[in-house]
């Protein structure tokens, strides 16, 4: 049997590493005499080995997603592909966590041997407990939150992405009556050019989604900026009253506002059309929400009404940081109010608010409430019968319709993956500009 005595010159590092790699905790127990860590890591591997048969079964189910059952088989005895997919992802997550723990055990053993060479004595039980309550305390404190994030955030995200590579859709592949199969990138091909109708619907909705995000962000931002500048320039004592009035649309929940506007703009009995007709301004009802072009313009205008107050407050707060001396110097040089706005106010305000503009743009790409509660994605267009996407539908509202109305979970997942890939660079860019990130990388 190999001797357990360790040299102090570091030459026994390979021996400790081999023991740690052979079985979790073995290096701690046999050589480092760190029994607490050794038993902790060993218990983890024993539990995993006991779970190994289940891991093999669940990984096999993840690969096959079940087999079709003969006619007449009870529902409870049929393979449920979606449950198999979820269970397989959960098992792989556990395997990944075990792999991380295995790596940490080996690194802990090598680090313990390095510390042994420096201290010239083994770590005592008291030292080990002191490390757990000291240096290792943040790890134990963050472990529950990390596990919750893995199983409640990462696993659902992976599941949603995996559905994009299956044929999970109505009518032929809805468990438990039918099984679901892996189809690779076929769903992406269908939306990107493989199916004329679905490609047409996807391109139409994606283009409108981009136009909507740009226009909704630009109109709210510059609308709020203009109102903020006017309120700053006005010398009346009633300016605070105007500020309070202008913030009301933003303060009221958007669901209520959009439902109210939906009734006001109804083409048949809406108050807006009836009032315009009574005043003799129009002779026929304006199709605010029933004509594709009118509906899109109306959606942008109502969103402006509901959202400019946020940017008004944001801009007014930013303008208070601009020194009055700069404005005074510009006036002395003969600059007009418009020139002051263009060359002083606007550049400084945009520099300070650019991250929030980007955040607002990403929010508007997924602005479900504004569209769903005002237009519901209507009106319908040529491909709406098959795709379910209306003229004002965004990608996010189309996902809702694909899952709830059409049961096309595979296409909905593809769109969700595409949205994720598009928004991730904006989120990363916005995060990298935050003060917390810059301080953490110093």
CSV table of N, CA and C in Angstrom, one decimal, residues 301-406:
chain,number,residue,atom,x,y,z
A,301,UNK,N,-49.0,56.0,-31.4
A,301,UNK,CA,-49.5,57.2,-30.8
A,301,UNK,C,-50.0,57.0,-29.4
A,302,UNK,N,-50.7,55.9,-29.2
A,302,UNK,CA,-51.2,55.6,-27.8
A,302,UNK,C,-50.1,55.2,-26.9
A,303,UNK,N,-49.1,54.5,-27.4
A,303,UNK,CA,-47.9,54.2,-26.6
A,303,UNK,C,-47.2,55.5,-26.3
A,304,UNK,N,-47.1,56.4,-27.2
A,304,UNK,CA,-46.5,57.7,-26.9
A,304,UNK,C,-47.3,58.4,-25.7
A,305,UNK,N,-48.6,58.4,-25.8
A,305,UNK,CA,-49.4,59.0,-24.7
A,305,UNK,C,-49.1,58.3,-23.4
A,306,UNK,N,-48.9,57.0,-23.4
A,306,UNK,CA,-48.8,56.3,-22.1
A,306,UNK,C,-47.3,56.3,-21.6
A,307,UNK,N,-46.3,56.5,-22.5
A,307,UNK,CA,-45.0,56.4,-22.1
A,307,UNK,C,-44.1,57.6,-22.0
A,308,UNK,N,-44.5,58.7,-22.6
A,308,UNK,CA,-43.6,59.9,-22.6
A,308,UNK,C,-43.4,60.4,-21.2
A,309,UNK,N,-44.3,60.2,-20.2
A,309,UNK,CA,-44.1,60.7,-18.9
A,309,UNK,C,-42.9,60.2,-18.2
A,310,UNK,N,-42.5,58.9,-18.5
A,310,UNK,CA,-41.3,58.3,-17.9
A,310,UNK,C,-40.1,59.1,-18.3
A,311,UNK,N,-40.0,59.3,-19.6
A,311,UNK,CA,-38.8,60.0,-20.2
A,311,UNK,C,-38.8,61.5,-19.8
A,312,UNK,N,-40.0,62.0,-19.6
A,312,UNK,CA,-40.1,63.4,-19.2
A,312,UNK,C,-39.4,63.6,-17.8
A,313,UNK,N,-39.8,62.7,-16.9
A,313,UNK,CA,-39.2,62.8,-15.5
A,313,UNK,C,-37.7,62.5,-15.6
A,314,UNK,N,-37.3,61.5,-16.4
A,314,UNK,CA,-35.9,61.1,-16.5
A,314,UNK,C,-35.1,62.3,-17.1
A,315,UNK,N,-35.6,63.0,-18.1
A,315,UNK,CA,-34.9,64.1,-18.7
A,315,UNK,C,-34.8,65.3,-17.8
A,316,UNK,N,-35.9,65.5,-17.1
A,316,UNK,CA,-35.9,66.7,-16.1
A,316,UNK,C,-34.9,66.4,-15.0
A,317,UNK,N,-34.8,65.2,-14.5
A,317,UNK,CA,-33.8,64.9,-13.5
A,317,UNK,C,-32.4,65.0,-14.0
A,318,UNK,N,-32.2,64.7,-15.3
A,318,UNK,CA,-30.8,64.8,-15.9
A,318,UNK,C,-30.5,66.2,-16.1
A,319,UNK,N,-31.4,67.1,-16.5
A,319,UNK,CA,-31.2,68.5,-16.8
A,319,UNK,C,-30.8,69.2,-15.6
A,320,UNK,N,-31.2,68.8,-14.4
A,320,UNK,CA,-30.9,69.5,-13.2
A,320,UNK,C,-29.4,69.4,-12.9
A,321,UNK,N,-28.7,68.4,-13.5
A,321,UNK,CA,-27.3,68.3,-13.3
A,321,UNK,C,-26.5,69.2,-14.2
A,322,UNK,N,-27.1,69.8,-15.2
A,322,UNK,CA,-26.4,70.7,-16.1
A,322,UNK,C,-26.2,72.0,-15.5
A,323,UNK,N,-25.0,72.5,-15.5
A,323,UNK,CA,-24.8,73.8,-14.8
A,323,UNK,C,-25.5,75.0,-15.5
A,324,UNK,N,-26.0,75.9,-14.7
A,324,UNK,CA,-26.7,77.1,-15.3
A,324,UNK,C,-25.6,78.0,-16.0
A,325,UNK,N,-24.4,77.9,-15.6
A,325,UNK,CA,-23.4,78.7,-16.2
A,325,UNK,C,-23.2,78.4,-17.7
A,326,UNK,N,-23.4,77.2,-18.0
A,326,UNK,CA,-23.3,76.8,-19.5
A,326,UNK,C,-24.4,77.5,-20.3
A,327,UNK,N,-25.6,77.5,-19.7
A,327,UNK,CA,-26.7,78.1,-20.4
A,327,UNK,C,-26.5,79.6,-20.5
A,328,UNK,N,-26.0,80.2,-19.4
A,328,UNK,CA,-25.8,81.6,-19.3
A,328,UNK,C,-24.7,82.1,-20.3
A,329,UNK,N,-23.6,81.3,-20.4
A,329,UNK,CA,-22.6,81.6,-21.4
A,329,UNK,C,-23.1,81.5,-22.8
A,330,UNK,N,-23.9,80.5,-23.1
A,330,UNK,CA,-24.5,80.3,-24.4
A,330,UNK,C,-25.4,81.5,-24.8
A,331,UNK,N,-26.2,82.0,-23.8
A,331,UNK,CA,-27.1,83.2,-24.1
A,331,UNK,C,-26.2,84.4,-24.3
A,332,UNK,N,-25.1,84.6,-23.6
A,332,UNK,CA,-24.3,85.7,-23.8
A,332,UNK,C,-23.7,85.7,-25.2
A,333,UNK,N,-23.3,84.5,-25.7
A,333,UNK,CA,-22.8,84.4,-27.0
A,333,UNK,C,-23.8,84.5,-28.1
A,334,UNK,N,-25.1,84.7,-27.7
A,334,UNK,CA,-26.1,84.9,-28.7
A,334,UNK,C,-26.8,83.7,-29.2
A,335,UNK,N,-26.7,82.6,-28.5
A,335,UNK,CA,-27.3,81.3,-28.9
A,335,UNK,C,-28.8,81.4,-28.7
A,336,UNK,N,-29.6,80.9,-29.6
A,336,UNK,CA,-31.0,80.8,-29.5
A,336,UNK,C,-31.4,79.6,-28.6
A,337,UNK,N,-32.7,79.6,-28.2
A,337,UNK,CA,-33.1,78.5,-27.4
A,337,UNK,C,-33.0,77.1,-28.1
A,338,UNK,N,-33.2,77.1,-29.4
A,338,UNK,CA,-33.1,75.9,-30.2
A,338,UNK,C,-31.6,75.5,-30.3
A,339,UNK,N,-30.7,76.4,-30.4
A,339,UNK,CA,-29.3,76.1,-30.5
A,339,UNK,C,-28.8,75.6,-29.1
A,340,UNK,N,-29.3,76.2,-28.0
A,340,UNK,CA,-29.0,75.7,-26.7
A,340,UNK,C,-29.5,74.2,-26.5
A,341,UNK,N,-30.7,74.0,-27.0
A,341,UNK,CA,-31.2,72.6,-26.9
A,341,UNK,C,-30.4,71.6,-27.7
A,342,UNK,N,-30.0,72.1,-28.9
A,342,UNK,CA,-29.3,71.1,-29.8
A,342,UNK,C,-27.9,70.9,-29.4
A,343,UNK,N,-27.2,71.9,-29.0
A,343,UNK,CA,-25.7,71.8,-28.7
A,343,UNK,C,-25.4,71.6,-27.2
A,344,UNK,N,-26.3,71.8,-26.3
A,344,UNK,CA,-25.9,71.7,-24.9
A,344,UNK,C,-26.8,70.6,-24.2
A,345,UNK,N,-28.1,70.9,-24.2
A,345,UNK,CA,-29.1,70.1,-23.5
A,345,UNK,C,-29.1,68.6,-24.1
A,346,UNK,N,-29.4,68.6,-25.4
A,346,UNK,CA,-29.6,67.3,-26.0
A,346,UNK,C,-28.3,66.4,-25.9
A,347,UNK,N,-27.1,66.8,-26.3
A,347,UNK,CA,-26.0,66.0,-26.1
A,347,UNK,C,-25.7,65.5,-24.7
A,348,UNK,N,-25.8,66.4,-23.7
A,348,UNK,CA,-25.6,66.0,-22.3
A,348,UNK,C,-26.6,65.0,-21.8
A,349,UNK,N,-27.9,65.3,-22.2
A,349,UNK,CA,-29.0,64.4,-21.7
A,349,UNK,C,-28.9,63.0,-22.4
A,350,UNK,N,-28.6,63.0,-23.7
A,350,UNK,CA,-28.5,61.7,-24.3
A,350,UNK,C,-27.3,60.9,-23.8
A,351,UNK,N,-26.2,61.6,-23.5
A,351,UNK,CA,-25.0,60.9,-22.9
A,351,UNK,C,-25.4,60.2,-21.6
A,352,UNK,N,-26.2,60.9,-20.8
A,352,UNK,CA,-26.5,60.3,-19.5
A,352,UNK,C,-27.6,59.2,-19.6
A,353,UNK,N,-28.5,59.3,-20.6
A,353,UNK,CA,-29.6,58.4,-20.7
A,353,UNK,C,-29.5,57.4,-21.7
A,354,UNK,N,-28.4,57.3,-22.4
A,354,UNK,CA,-28.2,56.3,-23.5
A,354,UNK,C,-28.5,54.9,-23.0
A,355,UNK,N,-27.9,54.4,-21.9
A,355,UNK,CA,-28.2,53.1,-21.4
A,355,UNK,C,-29.7,52.8,-21.2
A,356,UNK,N,-30.4,53.8,-20.7
A,356,UNK,CA,-31.8,53.7,-20.5
A,356,UNK,C,-32.6,53.7,-21.8
A,357,UNK,N,-32.1,54.3,-22.8
A,357,UNK,CA,-32.7,54.3,-24.1
A,357,UNK,C,-32.6,52.9,-24.7
A,358,UNK,N,-31.4,52.3,-24.5
A,358,UNK,CA,-31.2,50.9,-25.0
A,358,UNK,C,-32.1,50.0,-24.2
A,359,UNK,N,-32.2,50.2,-22.9
A,359,UNK,CA,-33.1,49.3,-22.1
A,359,UNK,C,-34.5,49.5,-22.5
A,360,UNK,N,-35.0,50.7,-22.9
A,360,UNK,CA,-36.3,50.9,-23.3
A,360,UNK,C,-36.6,50.3,-24.7
A,361,UNK,N,-35.5,50.3,-25.5
A,361,UNK,CA,-35.7,49.6,-26.9
A,361,UNK,C,-35.9,48.1,-26.7
A,362,UNK,N,-35.1,47.5,-25.8
A,362,UNK,CA,-35.2,46.1,-25.6
A,362,UNK,C,-36.6,45.8,-25.0
A,363,UNK,N,-37.0,46.7,-24.1
A,363,UNK,CA,-38.4,46.5,-23.5
A,363,UNK,C,-39.5,46.5,-24.6
A,364,UNK,N,-39.4,47.5,-25.5
A,364,UNK,CA,-40.4,47.6,-26.5
A,364,UNK,C,-40.4,46.5,-27.5
A,365,UNK,N,-39.3,45.9,-27.7
A,365,UNK,CA,-39.3,44.7,-28.6
A,365,UNK,C,-40.2,43.6,-28.0
A,366,UNK,N,-40.3,43.5,-26.7
A,366,UNK,CA,-41.1,42.5,-26.0
A,366,UNK,C,-42.3,43.2,-25.2
A,367,UNK,N,-42.8,44.3,-25.7
A,367,UNK,CA,-43.8,45.0,-25.1
A,367,UNK,C,-45.2,44.3,-25.3
A,368,UNK,N,-45.4,43.3,-24.6
A,368,UNK,CA,-46.6,42.5,-24.8
A,368,UNK,C,-47.9,43.2,-24.5
A,369,UNK,N,-47.9,43.9,-23.3
A,369,UNK,CA,-49.1,44.6,-22.9
A,369,UNK,C,-49.7,45.6,-23.8
A,370,UNK,N,-48.8,46.5,-24.3
A,370,UNK,CA,-49.3,47.6,-25.2
A,370,UNK,C,-50.0,47.1,-26.4
A,371,UNK,N,-49.6,46.0,-27.0
A,371,UNK,CA,-50.2,45.5,-28.2
A,371,UNK,C,-51.4,44.6,-27.9
A,372,UNK,N,-51.2,43.7,-27.0
A,372,UNK,CA,-52.2,42.7,-26.7
A,372,UNK,C,-53.5,43.3,-26.2
A,373,UNK,N,-53.4,44.3,-25.3
A,373,UNK,CA,-54.5,44.8,-24.6
A,373,UNK,C,-55.2,46.0,-25.4
A,374,UNK,N,-54.5,46.5,-26.4
A,374,UNK,CA,-55.1,47.5,-27.3
A,374,UNK,C,-55.7,46.9,-28.6
A,375,UNK,N,-54.9,46.2,-29.3
A,375,UNK,CA,-55.3,45.6,-30.6
A,375,UNK,C,-55.5,44.1,-30.6
A,376,UNK,N,-54.9,43.4,-29.6
A,376,UNK,CA,-54.9,42.0,-29.6
A,376,UNK,C,-54.2,41.4,-30.8
A,377,UNK,N,-53.3,42.2,-31.5
A,377,UNK,CA,-52.7,41.8,-32.7
A,377,UNK,C,-53.5,42.0,-34.0
A,378,UNK,N,-54.7,42.4,-33.8
A,378,UNK,CA,-55.6,42.6,-35.0
A,378,UNK,C,-55.1,43.9,-35.7
A,379,UNK,N,-55.6,44.1,-37.0
A,379,UNK,CA,-56.5,43.2,-37.7
A,379,UNK,C,-55.8,42.1,-38.4
A,380,UNK,N,-56.6,41.1,-39.0
A,380,UNK,CA,-56.0,40.0,-39.7
A,380,UNK,C,-55.5,40.4,-41.1
A,381,UNK,N,-54.5,39.6,-41.5
A,381,UNK,CA,-54.0,39.8,-42.9
A,381,UNK,C,-54.0,38.5,-43.6
A,382,UNK,N,-53.4,38.4,-44.8
A,382,UNK,CA,-53.5,37.3,-45.7
A,382,UNK,C,-53.1,36.0,-45.0
A,383,UNK,N,-52.0,36.0,-44.3
A,383,UNK,CA,-51.5,34.7,-43.7
A,383,UNK,C,-52.0,34.4,-42.3
A,384,UNK,N,-52.9,35.3,-41.8
A,384,UNK,CA,-53.3,35.1,-40.4
A,384,UNK,C,-54.0,33.8,-40.1
A,385,UNK,N,-54.8,33.3,-41.1
A,385,UNK,CA,-55.5,32.1,-41.0
A,385,UNK,C,-54.6,30.9,-40.6
A,386,UNK,N,-53.4,30.9,-41.2
A,386,UNK,CA,-52.5,29.7,-41.0
A,386,UNK,C,-51.6,30.1,-39.8
A,387,UNK,N,-51.0,31.2,-39.8
A,387,UNK,CA,-49.9,31.6,-38.9
A,387,UNK,C,-50.5,32.1,-37.6
A,388,UNK,N,-51.7,32.7,-37.6
A,388,UNK,CA,-52.3,33.3,-36.4
A,388,UNK,C,-51.8,34.7,-36.1
A,389,UNK,N,-50.9,35.2,-36.9
A,389,UNK,CA,-50.3,36.5,-36.6
A,389,UNK,C,-51.1,37.6,-37.3
A,390,UNK,N,-51.5,38.6,-36.5
A,390,UNK,CA,-52.2,39.8,-37.1
A,390,UNK,C,-51.3,40.9,-37.5
A,391,UNK,N,-51.9,42.0,-38.0
A,391,UNK,CA,-51.0,43.0,-38.6
A,391,UNK,C,-50.2,43.8,-37.5
A,392,UNK,N,-50.7,43.8,-36.3
A,392,UNK,CA,-50.0,44.5,-35.2
A,392,UNK,C,-49.3,43.6,-34.2
A,393,UNK,N,-49.3,42.3,-34.5
A,393,UNK,CA,-48.7,41.4,-33.6
A,393,UNK,C,-47.2,41.6,-33.6
A,394,UNK,N,-46.6,41.6,-32.4
A,394,UNK,CA,-45.2,41.5,-32.2
A,394,UNK,C,-44.8,40.1,-32.1
A,395,UNK,N,-43.5,39.8,-32.1
A,395,UNK,CA,-43.0,38.4,-32.0
A,395,UNK,C,-43.5,37.8,-30.6
A,396,UNK,N,-43.5,38.6,-29.6
A,396,UNK,CA,-43.9,38.1,-28.3
A,396,UNK,C,-45.4,37.8,-28.2
A,397,UNK,N,-46.2,38.6,-28.8
A,397,UNK,CA,-47.7,38.3,-28.9
A,397,UNK,C,-47.9,37.2,-29.8
A,398,UNK,N,-47.1,37.0,-30.9
A,398,UNK,CA,-47.3,35.9,-31.8
A,398,UNK,C,-46.9,34.6,-31.0
A,399,UNK,N,-45.9,34.6,-30.2
A,399,UNK,CA,-45.6,33.5,-29.4
A,399,UNK,C,-46.8,33.1,-28.5
A,400,UNK,N,-47.4,34.0,-27.9
A,400,UNK,CA,-48.6,33.7,-27.1
A,400,UNK,C,-49.7,33.0,-27.9
A,401,UNK,N,-50.0,33.5,-29.1
A,401,UNK,CA,-51.0,32.9,-29.9
A,401,UNK,C,-50.6,31.6,-30.4
A,402,UNK,N,-49.3,31.4,-30.8
A,402,UNK,CA,-48.9,30.1,-31.2
A,402,UNK,C,-49.0,29.0,-30.2
A,403,UNK,N,-48.8,29.4,-28.9
A,403,UNK,CA,-48.8,28.4,-27.8
A,403,UNK,C,-50.3,28.2,-27.3
A,404,UNK,N,-51.0,29.3,-27.1
A,404,UNK,CA,-52.4,29.2,-26.6
A,404,UNK,C,-53.4,28.8,-27.6
A,405,UNK,N,-53.3,29.4,-28.8
A,405,UNK,CA,-54.4,29.2,-29.8
A,405,UNK,C,-54.1,28.1,-30.7
A,406,UNK,N,-52.9,28.0,-31.3
A,406,UNK,CA,-52.6,27.0,-32.3
A,406,UNK,C,-51.8,25.8,-31.8
